[in-house]
PDB file of C-alpha atoms in Angstrom:
ATOM      1  CA  ARG A   1       0.000   0.000   0.000  1.00 85.00           C
ATOM      2  CA  LYS A   2       2.845   2.357   0.798  1.00 88.00           C
ATOM      3  CA  LEU A   3       4.418   1.744  -2.607  1.00 89.00           C
ATOM      4  CA  LYS A   4       1.233   2.834  -4.392  1.00 88.00           C
ATOM      5  CA  GLU A   5       2.244   6.393  -3.616  1.00 89.00           C
ATOM      6  CA  TYR A   6       5.115   5.921  -6.072  1.00 91.00           C
ATOM      7  CA  ILE A   7       4.172   2.902  -8.267  1.00 90.00           C
ATOM      8  CA  MET A   8       0.762   2.369  -9.884  1.00 89.00           C
ATOM      9  CA  GLN A   9       0.638  -1.435  -9.526  1.00 89.00           C
ATOM     10  CA  PRO A  10       3.430  -2.558  -7.215  1.00 89.00           C
ATOM     11  CA  ARG A  11       4.170  -6.262  -6.927  1.00 89.00           C
ATOM     12  CA  VAL A  12       6.180  -7.550  -3.999  1.00 88.00           C
ATOM     13  CA  GLU A  13       7.806 -10.977  -3.984  1.00 89.00           C
ATOM     14  CA  VAL A  14       8.832 -12.522  -0.667  1.00 87.00           C
ATOM     15  CA  MET A  15      11.561 -15.150  -0.804  1.00 85.00           C
ATOM     16  CA  VAL A  16      12.092 -17.599   2.068  1.00 77.00           C
ATOM     17  CA  SER A  17      15.696 -17.459   3.251  1.00 76.00           C
ATOM     18  CA  LYS A  18      15.329 -20.169   5.926  1.00 69.00           C
ATOM     19  CA  TYR A  19      12.636 -22.650   6.914  1.00 66.00           C
ATOM     20  CA  LEU A  20      12.636 -22.696  10.691  1.00 69.00           C
ATOM     21  CA  SER A  21       8.982 -22.870  11.687  1.00 78.00           C
ATOM     22  CA  LYS A  22       8.589 -26.621  11.080  1.00 88.00           C
ATOM     23  CA  SER A  23      11.127 -29.323  11.852  1.00 91.00           C
ATOM     24  CA  ALA A  24      11.531 -33.045  12.397  1.00 93.00           C
ATOM     25  CA  ALA A  25      14.151 -34.986  14.324  1.00 94.00           C
ATOM     26  CA  ILE A  26      16.121 -38.072  13.383  1.00 95.00           C
ATOM     27  CA  PHE A  27      18.284 -40.315  15.538  1.00 93.00           C
ATOM     28  CA  GLY A  28      19.670 -43.825  15.652  1.00 91.00           C
ATOM     29  CA  GLU A  29      21.595 -45.362  12.755  1.00 90.00           C
ATOM     30  CA  VAL A  30      21.941 -42.243  10.601  1.00 90.00           C
ATOM     31  CA  LYS A  31      25.310 -41.293   9.129  1.00 86.00           C
ATOM     32  CA  SER A  32      27.273 -38.157   9.957  1.00 83.00           C
ATOM     33  CA  THR A  33      29.279 -36.897   6.999  1.00 74.00           C
ATOM     34  CA  ALA A  34      32.480 -34.981   7.784  1.00 64.00           C
ATOM     35  CA  GLY A  35      32.309 -31.368   6.707  1.00 61.00           C
ATOM     36  CA  ARG A  36      28.515 -31.325   6.436  1.00 60.00           C
ATOM     37  CA  GLY A  37      26.655 -29.860   9.379  1.00 66.00           C
ATOM     38  CA  THR A  38      23.251 -31.042   8.170  1.00 80.00           C
ATOM     39  CA  THR A  39      23.923 -34.755   8.579  1.00 85.00           C
ATOM     40  CA  GLY A  40      23.739 -37.147  11.478  1.00 88.00           C
ATOM     41  CA  PRO A  41      21.328 -37.363  14.421  1.00 90.00           C
ATOM     42  CA  GLY A  42      19.556 -34.106  15.187  1.00 90.00           C
ATOM     43  CA  SER A  43      16.611 -31.835  14.428  1.00 91.00           C
ATOM     44  CA  TYR A  44      16.275 -30.337  10.948  1.00 91.00           C
ATOM     45  CA  PRO A  45      13.776 -27.967   9.293  1.00 89.00           C
ATOM     46  CA  LEU A  46      11.156 -29.333   6.922  1.00 89.00           C
ATOM     47  CA  THR A  47      11.446 -27.465   3.647  1.00 80.00           C
ATOM     48  CA  GLY A  48       8.010 -27.909   2.171  1.00 78.00           C
ATOM     49  CA  LYS A  49       6.420 -31.299   1.583  1.00 85.00           C
ATOM     50  CA  THR A  50       9.099 -33.780   2.646  1.00 90.00           C
ATOM     51  CA  ARG A  51       8.845 -37.555   2.513  1.00 92.00           C
ATOM     52  CA  LEU A  52      10.546 -39.888   4.974  1.00 94.00           C
ATOM     53  CA  LEU A  53      13.083 -41.353   2.553  1.00 91.00           C
ATOM     54  CA  GLU A  54      14.025 -37.907   1.278  1.00 90.00           C
ATOM     55  CA  PHE A  55      14.569 -36.653   4.836  1.00 93.00           C
ATOM     56  CA  ILE A  56      16.772 -39.613   5.767  1.00 92.00           C
ATOM     57  CA  THR A  57      18.957 -39.437   2.671  1.00 88.00           C
ATOM     58  CA  THR A  58      19.292 -35.646   2.819  1.00 88.00           C
ATOM     59  CA  HIS A  59      20.595 -35.774   6.380  1.00 90.00           C
ATOM     60  CA  GLY A  60      23.226 -38.477   6.036  1.00 88.00           C
ATOM     61  CA  GLY A  61      21.474 -41.664   4.988  1.00 87.00           C
ATOM     62  CA  PRO A  62      21.327 -44.898   6.967  1.00 88.00           C
ATOM     63  CA  THR A  63      24.438 -46.524   8.338  1.00 85.00           C
ATOM     64  CA  ALA A  64      25.409 -50.040   7.289  1.00 76.00           C
ATOM     65  CA  LEU A  65      23.786 -51.326  10.498  1.00 78.00           C
ATOM     66  CA  ALA A  66      20.399 -49.620  10.021  1.00 84.00           C
ATOM     67  CA  ASP A  67      17.311 -51.798   9.841  1.00 84.00           C
ATOM     68  CA  LEU A  68      15.247 -50.009   7.190  1.00 85.00           C
ATOM     69  CA  SER A  69      12.455 -52.559   7.487  1.00 82.00           C
ATOM     70  CA  ASN A  70      11.634 -51.342  11.029  1.00 85.00           C
ATOM     71  CA  VAL A  71      11.916 -47.557  10.891  1.00 93.00           C
ATOM     72  CA  GLU A  72       9.928 -45.905  13.662  1.00 93.00           C
ATOM     73  CA  VAL A  73       8.100 -42.585  13.263  1.00 95.00           C
ATOM     74  CA  ILE A  74       6.810 -40.992  16.471  1.00 94.00           C
ATOM     75  CA  ARG A  75       4.008 -38.508  15.823  1.00 93.00           C
ATOM     76  CA  GLN A  76       2.043 -36.774  18.588  1.00 90.00           C
ATOM     77  CA  GLY A  77       2.869 -39.572  21.018  1.00 87.00           C
ATOM     78  CA  ALA A  78       1.856 -42.393  18.663  1.00 91.00           C
ATOM     79  CA  ARG A  79       4.472 -44.771  17.255  1.00 91.00           C
ATOM     80  CA  TYR A  80       4.337 -46.106  13.700  1.00 93.00           C
ATOM     81  CA  LYS A  81       6.473 -48.892  12.210  1.00 91.00           C
ATOM     82  CA  ILE A  82       7.484 -48.340   8.596  1.00 91.00           C
ATOM     83  CA  ASN A  83       9.185 -50.733   6.179  1.00 87.00           C
ATOM     84  CA  LEU A  84      11.223 -48.610   3.774  1.00 87.00           C
ATOM     85  CA  HIS A  85      12.432 -51.720   1.972  1.00 79.00           C
ATOM     86  CA  ARG A  86       8.942 -51.918   0.508  1.00 80.00           C
ATOM     87  CA  THR A  87       9.415 -48.446  -0.954  1.00 82.00           C
ATOM     88  CA  LEU A  88      12.924 -49.080  -2.220  1.00 77.00           C
ATOM     89  CA  PHE A  89      12.421 -52.570  -3.577  1.00 70.00           C
ATOM     90  CA  ARG A  90       8.736 -52.678  -4.546  1.00 71.00           C
ATOM     91  CA  GLY A  91       7.796 -49.050  -5.166  1.00 75.00           C
ATOM     92  CA  ASP A  92       5.297 -49.024  -2.273  1.00 80.00           C
ATOM     93  CA  MET A  93       4.871 -45.288  -1.679  1.00 85.00           C
ATOM     94  CA  SER A  94       2.461 -45.874   1.223  1.00 88.00           C
ATOM     95  CA  GLN A  95       5.550 -46.553   3.360  1.00 89.00           C
ATOM     96  CA  ASN A  96       7.314 -43.363   2.238  1.00 91.00           C
ATOM     97  CA  VAL A  97       5.128 -41.080   4.342  1.00 92.00           C
ATOM     98  CA  VAL A  98       5.024 -37.276   4.231  1.00 92.00           C
ATOM     99  CA  LEU A  99       6.478 -35.895   7.447  1.00 94.00           C
ATOM    100  CA  ASP A 100       4.683 -33.524   9.804  1.00 93.00           C
ATOM    101  CA  ALA A 101       6.175 -30.874  12.055  1.00 91.00           C
ATOM    102  CA  GLY A 102       7.415 -32.423  15.268  1.00 92.00           C
ATOM    103  CA  ASP A 103       7.877 -35.940  13.878  1.00 95.00           C
ATOM    104  CA  VAL A 104      10.683 -37.988  15.416  1.00 95.00           C
ATOM    105  CA  ILE A 105      12.338 -40.663  13.252  1.00 96.00           C
ATOM    106  CA  HIS A 106      14.279 -43.542  14.737  1.00 95.00           C
ATOM    107  CA  LEU A 107      16.502 -45.741  12.565  1.00 93.00           C
ATOM    108  CA  PRO A 108      17.068 -48.887  14.632  1.00 88.00           C
ATOM    109  CA  LYS A 109      20.084 -51.129  14.463  1.00 83.00           C
ATOM    110  CA  VAL A 110      19.782 -54.689  13.235  1.00 74.00           C
ATOM    111  CA  THR A 111      19.848 -56.492  16.568  1.00 65.00           C
ATOM    112  CA  GLU A 112      20.974 -59.958  15.569  1.00 54.00           C
ATOM    113  CA  LYS A 113      24.709 -60.322  15.139  1.00 60.00           C
ATOM    114  CA  GLY A 114      26.282 -62.140  12.249  1.00 67.00           C
ATOM    115  CA  ASN A 115      25.937 -62.036   8.479  1.00 80.00           C
ATOM    116  CA  ARG A 116      23.126 -60.518   6.470  1.00 83.00           C
ATOM    117  CA  VAL A 117      21.417 -60.845   3.102  1.00 88.00           C
ATOM    118  CA  TYR A 118      18.927 -58.552   1.381  1.00 87.00           C
ATOM    119  CA  VAL A 119      15.787 -59.813  -0.334  1.00 89.00           C
ATOM    120  CA  PHE A 120      13.570 -57.754  -2.601  1.00 85.00           C
ATOM    121  CA  GLY A 121      11.265 -58.035  -5.580  1.00 86.00           C
ATOM    122  CA  GLU A 122       8.244 -60.343  -5.552  1.00 89.00           C
ATOM    123  CA  VAL A 123       8.433 -61.609  -1.972  1.00 90.00           C
ATOM    124  CA  ARG A 124       5.884 -60.833   0.734  1.00 88.00           C
ATOM    125  CA  LYS A 125       8.249 -59.220   3.246  1.00 86.00           C
ATOM    126  CA  PRO A 126      11.282 -57.681   1.502  1.00 85.00           C
ATOM    127  CA  GLY A 127      14.080 -56.591   3.773  1.00 82.00           C
ATOM    128  CA  VAL A 128      17.352 -57.527   5.431  1.00 82.00           C
ATOM    129  CA  PHE A 129      17.748 -60.936   7.075  1.00 86.00           C
ATOM    130  CA  ASN A 130      20.505 -62.018   9.423  1.00 83.00           C
ATOM    131  CA  TYR A 131      22.080 -65.390   9.941  1.00 82.00           C
ATOM    132  CA  GLN A 132      24.970 -66.810  11.939  1.00 76.00           C
ATOM    133  CA  ASP A 133      26.807 -69.500  10.008  1.00 76.00           C
ATOM    134  CA  ARG A 134      25.109 -70.266   6.713  1.00 85.00           C
ATOM    135  CA  ILE A 135      21.824 -69.783   4.911  1.00 89.00           C
ATOM    136  CA  SER A 136      20.449 -71.027   1.609  1.00 91.00           C
ATOM    137  CA  LEU A 137      18.384 -69.239  -1.010  1.00 93.00           C
ATOM    138  CA  LEU A 138      15.257 -71.213  -0.145  1.00 91.00           C
ATOM    139  CA  GLU A 139      15.655 -70.465   3.567  1.00 91.00           C
ATOM    140  CA  VAL A 140      15.887 -66.721   3.053  1.00 92.00           C
ATOM    141  CA  ILE A 141      12.915 -66.725   0.642  1.00 92.00           C
ATOM    142  CA  SER A 142      10.973 -68.423   3.429  1.00 91.00           C
ATOM    143  CA  LYS A 143      12.123 -65.776   5.926  1.00 88.00           C
ATOM    144  CA  ALA A 144      10.851 -63.140   3.491  1.00 90.00           C
ATOM    145  CA  GLY A 145       7.371 -64.594   3.673  1.00 90.00           C
ATOM    146  CA  GLY A 146       7.528 -66.595   0.469  1.00 90.00           C
ATOM    147  CA  LEU A 147       6.799 -65.563  -3.102  1.00 90.00           C
ATOM    148  CA  THR A 148       3.960 -63.351  -4.308  1.00 89.00           C
ATOM    149  CA  MET A 149       1.541 -64.500  -7.008  1.00 90.00           C
ATOM    150  CA  TYR A 150       3.408 -62.295  -9.524  1.00 89.00           C
ATOM    151  CA  ALA A 151       6.852 -63.843  -8.980  1.00 90.00           C
ATOM    152  CA  VAL A 152       8.770 -65.182 -11.976  1.00 89.00           C
ATOM    153  CA  SER A 153      10.710 -67.425  -9.633  1.00 89.00           C
ATOM    154  CA  GLU A 154      12.498 -69.353 -12.381  1.00 90.00           C
ATOM    155  CA  ASP A 155      14.565 -66.212 -13.083  1.00 89.00           C
ATOM    156  CA  THR A 156      15.626 -65.400  -9.510  1.00 92.00           C
ATOM    157  CA  LYS A 157      18.956 -63.576  -9.235  1.00 91.00           C
ATOM    158  CA  VAL A 158      21.595 -63.359  -6.523  1.00 91.00           C
ATOM    159  CA  ILE A 159      23.827 -60.268  -6.751  1.00 88.00           C
ATOM    160  CA  ARG A 160      27.161 -60.668  -5.008  1.00 86.00           C
ATOM    161  CA  GLY A 161      30.293 -58.595  -4.493  1.00 77.00           C
ATOM    162  CA  ASP A 162      31.257 -54.992  -5.292  1.00 70.00           C
ATOM    163  CA  PRO A 163      28.113 -53.133  -6.483  1.00 65.00           C
ATOM    164  CA  THR A 164      30.155 -51.434  -9.211  1.00 68.00           C
ATOM    165  CA  ARG A 165      31.138 -54.827 -10.697  1.00 75.00           C
ATOM    166  CA  PRO A 166      28.841 -57.420  -9.154  1.00 79.00           C
ATOM    167  CA  GLU A 167      28.634 -61.125  -9.870  1.00 85.00           C
ATOM    168  CA  VAL A 168      25.134 -62.284 -10.815  1.00 87.00           C
ATOM    169  CA  LEU A 169      24.031 -65.855 -10.053  1.00 90.00           C
ATOM    170  CA  SER A 170      20.801 -67.316 -11.442  1.00 90.00           C
ATOM    171  CA  SER A 171      18.436 -69.791  -9.805  1.00 91.00           C
ATOM    172  CA  ASN A 172      15.315 -71.522 -11.055  1.00 92.00           C
ATOM    173  CA  LEU A 173      13.160 -71.837  -7.953  1.00 89.00           C
ATOM    174  CA  ILE A 174      10.547 -73.849  -9.844  1.00 88.00           C
ATOM    175  CA  LYS A 175      13.104 -76.602 -10.452  1.00 89.00           C
ATOM    176  CA  LEU A 176      14.138 -76.383  -6.815  1.00 88.00           C
ATOM    177  CA  ILE A 177      10.664 -76.414  -5.251  1.00 83.00           C
ATOM    178  CA  ARG A 178       8.770 -78.669  -7.650  1.00 85.00           C
ATOM    179  CA  GLN A 179      11.514 -80.978  -8.899  1.00 84.00           C
ATOM    180  CA  GLY A 180      13.857 -81.043  -5.911  1.00 84.00           C
ATOM    181  CA  ASN A 181      16.824 -79.819  -7.965  1.00 88.00           C
ATOM    182  CA  LEU A 182      19.148 -78.863  -5.096  1.00 89.00           C
ATOM    183  CA  SER A 183      21.693 -77.314  -7.466  1.00 90.00           C
ATOM    184  CA  GLN A 184      19.314 -74.319  -7.653  1.00 91.00           C
ATOM    185  CA  ASN A 185      19.437 -73.767  -3.869  1.00 91.00           C
ATOM    186  CA  ILE A 186      22.382 -71.365  -3.793  1.00 91.00           C
ATOM    187  CA  ASN A 187      24.318 -71.045  -0.538  1.00 92.00           C
ATOM    188  CA  LEU A 188      24.293 -67.327   0.185  1.00 91.00           C
ATOM    189  CA  ALA A 189      27.196 -65.191   1.376  1.00 89.00           C
ATOM    190  CA  ASN A 190      27.325 -62.105   3.595  1.00 85.00           C
ATOM    191  CA  ASN A 191      25.807 -59.012   1.880  1.00 82.00           C
ATOM    192  CA  ASP A 192      24.285 -61.009  -0.987  1.00 88.00           C
ATOM    193  CA  ILE A 193      21.222 -59.410  -2.562  1.00 88.00           C
ATOM    194  CA  VAL A 194      18.402 -61.704  -3.702  1.00 91.00           C
ATOM    195  CA  TYR A 195      15.979 -60.402  -6.333  1.00 90.00           C
ATOM    196  CA  VAL A 196      12.804 -62.210  -7.399  1.00 90.00           C
ATOM    197  CA  PRO A 197      11.510 -60.520 -10.590  1.00 88.00           C
ATOM    198  CA  ARG A 198       7.986 -59.913 -11.816  1.00 86.00           C
ATOM    199  CA  ASP A 199       9.019 -60.399 -15.466  1.00 84.00           C
ATOM    200  CA  LYS A 200      11.810 -62.245 -17.232  1.00 85.00           C
ATOM    201  CA  ILE A 201      15.018 -60.286 -16.788  1.00 83.00           C
ATOM    202  CA  GLY A 202      16.651 -61.124 -20.111  1.00 78.00           C
ATOM    203  CA  ASP A 203      19.565 -58.703 -20.451  1.00 80.00           C
ATOM    204  CA  VAL A 204      21.549 -58.973 -17.194  1.00 80.00           C
ATOM    205  CA  ALA A 205      23.605 -55.838 -17.924  1.00 80.00           C
ATOM    206  CA  ARG A 206      20.432 -53.772 -18.334  1.00 81.00           C
ATOM    207  CA  PHE A 207      19.022 -55.293 -15.156  1.00 80.00           C
ATOM    208  CA  LEU A 208      22.129 -54.262 -13.198  1.00 80.00           C
ATOM    209  CA  THR A 209      21.889 -50.735 -14.566  1.00 79.00           C
ATOM    210  CA  LYS A 210      18.306 -50.457 -13.332  1.00 76.00           C
ATOM    211  CA  ILE A 211      19.015 -51.693  -9.821  1.00 75.00           C
ATOM    212  CA  ALA A 212      22.322 -49.814  -9.408  1.00 74.00           C
ATOM    213  CA  PRO A 213      20.719 -47.116  -7.174  1.00 69.00           C
ATOM    214  CA  ILE A 214      19.351 -49.832  -4.900  1.00 69.00           C
ATOM    215  CA  LEU A 215      22.719 -51.587  -4.663  1.00 69.00           C
ATOM    216  CA  HIS A 216      24.438 -48.368  -3.691  1.00 66.00           C
ATOM    217  CA  PHE A 217      21.724 -47.329  -1.256  1.00 64.00           C
ATOM    218  CA  VAL A 218      21.817 -50.661   0.531  1.00 63.00           C
ATOM    219  CA  LEU A 219      25.579 -51.126   0.618  1.00 60.00           C
ATOM    220  CA  TYR A 220      26.889 -47.562   0.344  1.00 52.00           C
ATOM    221  CA  PRO A 221      24.005 -45.248   1.359  1.00 48.00           C
ATOM    222  CA  ALA A 222      25.850 -41.906   1.168  1.00 39.00           C
ATOM    223  CA  ALA A 223      26.789 -42.476  -2.480  1.00 39.00           C
ATOM    224  CA  VAL A 224      23.236 -41.894  -3.674  1.00 37.00           C
ATOM    225  CA  ARG A 225      21.940 -39.360  -1.165  1.00 41.00           C
ATOM    226  CA  ASP A 226      20.985 -36.862  -3.852  1.00 40.00           C
ATOM    227  CA  ALA A 227      19.076 -39.442  -5.896  1.00 42.00           C
ATOM    228  CA  TYR A 228      16.065 -39.227  -3.586  1.00 42.00           C
ATOM    229  CA  ILE A 229      15.639 -35.553  -2.654  1.00 38.00           C
ATOM    230  CA  GLU A 230      13.317 -34.218  -5.356  1.00 40.00           C
ATOM    231  CA  GLU A 231       9.921 -33.221  -4.006  1.00 35.00           C
ATOM    232  CA  GLU A 232       6.972 -35.373  -5.127  1.00 36.00           C
ATOM    233  CA  ARG A 233       9.278 -37.769  -6.971  1.00 41.00           C
ATOM    234  CA  GLU A 234       7.998 -41.337  -7.023  1.00 42.00           C
ATOM    235  CA  LEU A 235      10.370 -44.186  -6.360  1.00 41.00           C
ATOM    236  CA  GLN A 236       9.382 -47.151  -8.520  1.00 40.00           C
ATOM    237  CA  PHE A 237      11.952 -49.912  -8.598  1.00 42.00           C
ATOM    238  CA  SER A 238       9.706 -52.753  -9.632  1.00 42.00           C
ATOM    239  CA  ILE A 239      11.978 -53.886 -12.425  1.00 39.00           C
ATOM    240  CA  GLY A 240       9.290 -55.726 -14.290  1.00 42.00           C
ATOM    241  CA  GLY A 241       6.474 -53.187 -14.326  1.00 44.00           C
ATOM    242  CA  GLY A 242       7.844 -50.014 -12.735  1.00 45.00           C
ATOM    243  CA  VAL A 243      10.040 -47.280 -14.057  1.00 43.00           C
ATOM    244  CA  ALA A 244      13.288 -46.237 -12.434  1.00 42.00           C
ATOM    245  CA  PRO A 245      13.453 -42.466 -11.806  1.00 43.00           C
ATOM    246  CA  ALA A 246      15.241 -40.360 -14.394  1.00 42.00           C
ATOM    247  CA  ARG A 247      18.826 -39.647 -13.489  1.00 39.00           C
TER     248      ARG A 247
END
């Protein structure tokens, strides 16, 4: 109104320099990155509509010991269990909730000591599973709740080794389950990743390219922090029917 004394139709634009009115807190198995003050356990402002996975990755990402299948969000005294493996590995956005002011996020540590394997794709309970001495492919599929009705189990893959140059092993679970072909029951190693597809994989190199963000997030979380921080961006890593986000 004051400017109308000098300008006929003044237009004023207000730019936000800092978002400080709304914040959420994170603690537990979240990484602190040297030289970056916005990572690690602590309270951070919510800059607009922020989803859980975006908030975690922006502020350090999970440590190697984090159990992403049992993330806890505390909101107004109520506690909610969230399985982020369902978002990462099956594109289930219902688990990647939008945060509210005052939310507290707890990334728990995997409690059982020993080795671990990751299972995703068309299983009922994707996530990380621990074992002491040894575990077979069929055992870990059972731990993951078994196969879904959409599973193309004859093209199951086991990804092993350095995520930049992984070894890919194939297993036909139909031959194993229905025909008793024990050669298909691969003995798993620490940090193996098991993937049960929805469609035939075909080109293994193309398959590895599509799941590269998942491999890095699981094994080296900080390497892909910026891959998940765009507002309203859907994460669809269902290799058969979904579309990986544009890079």
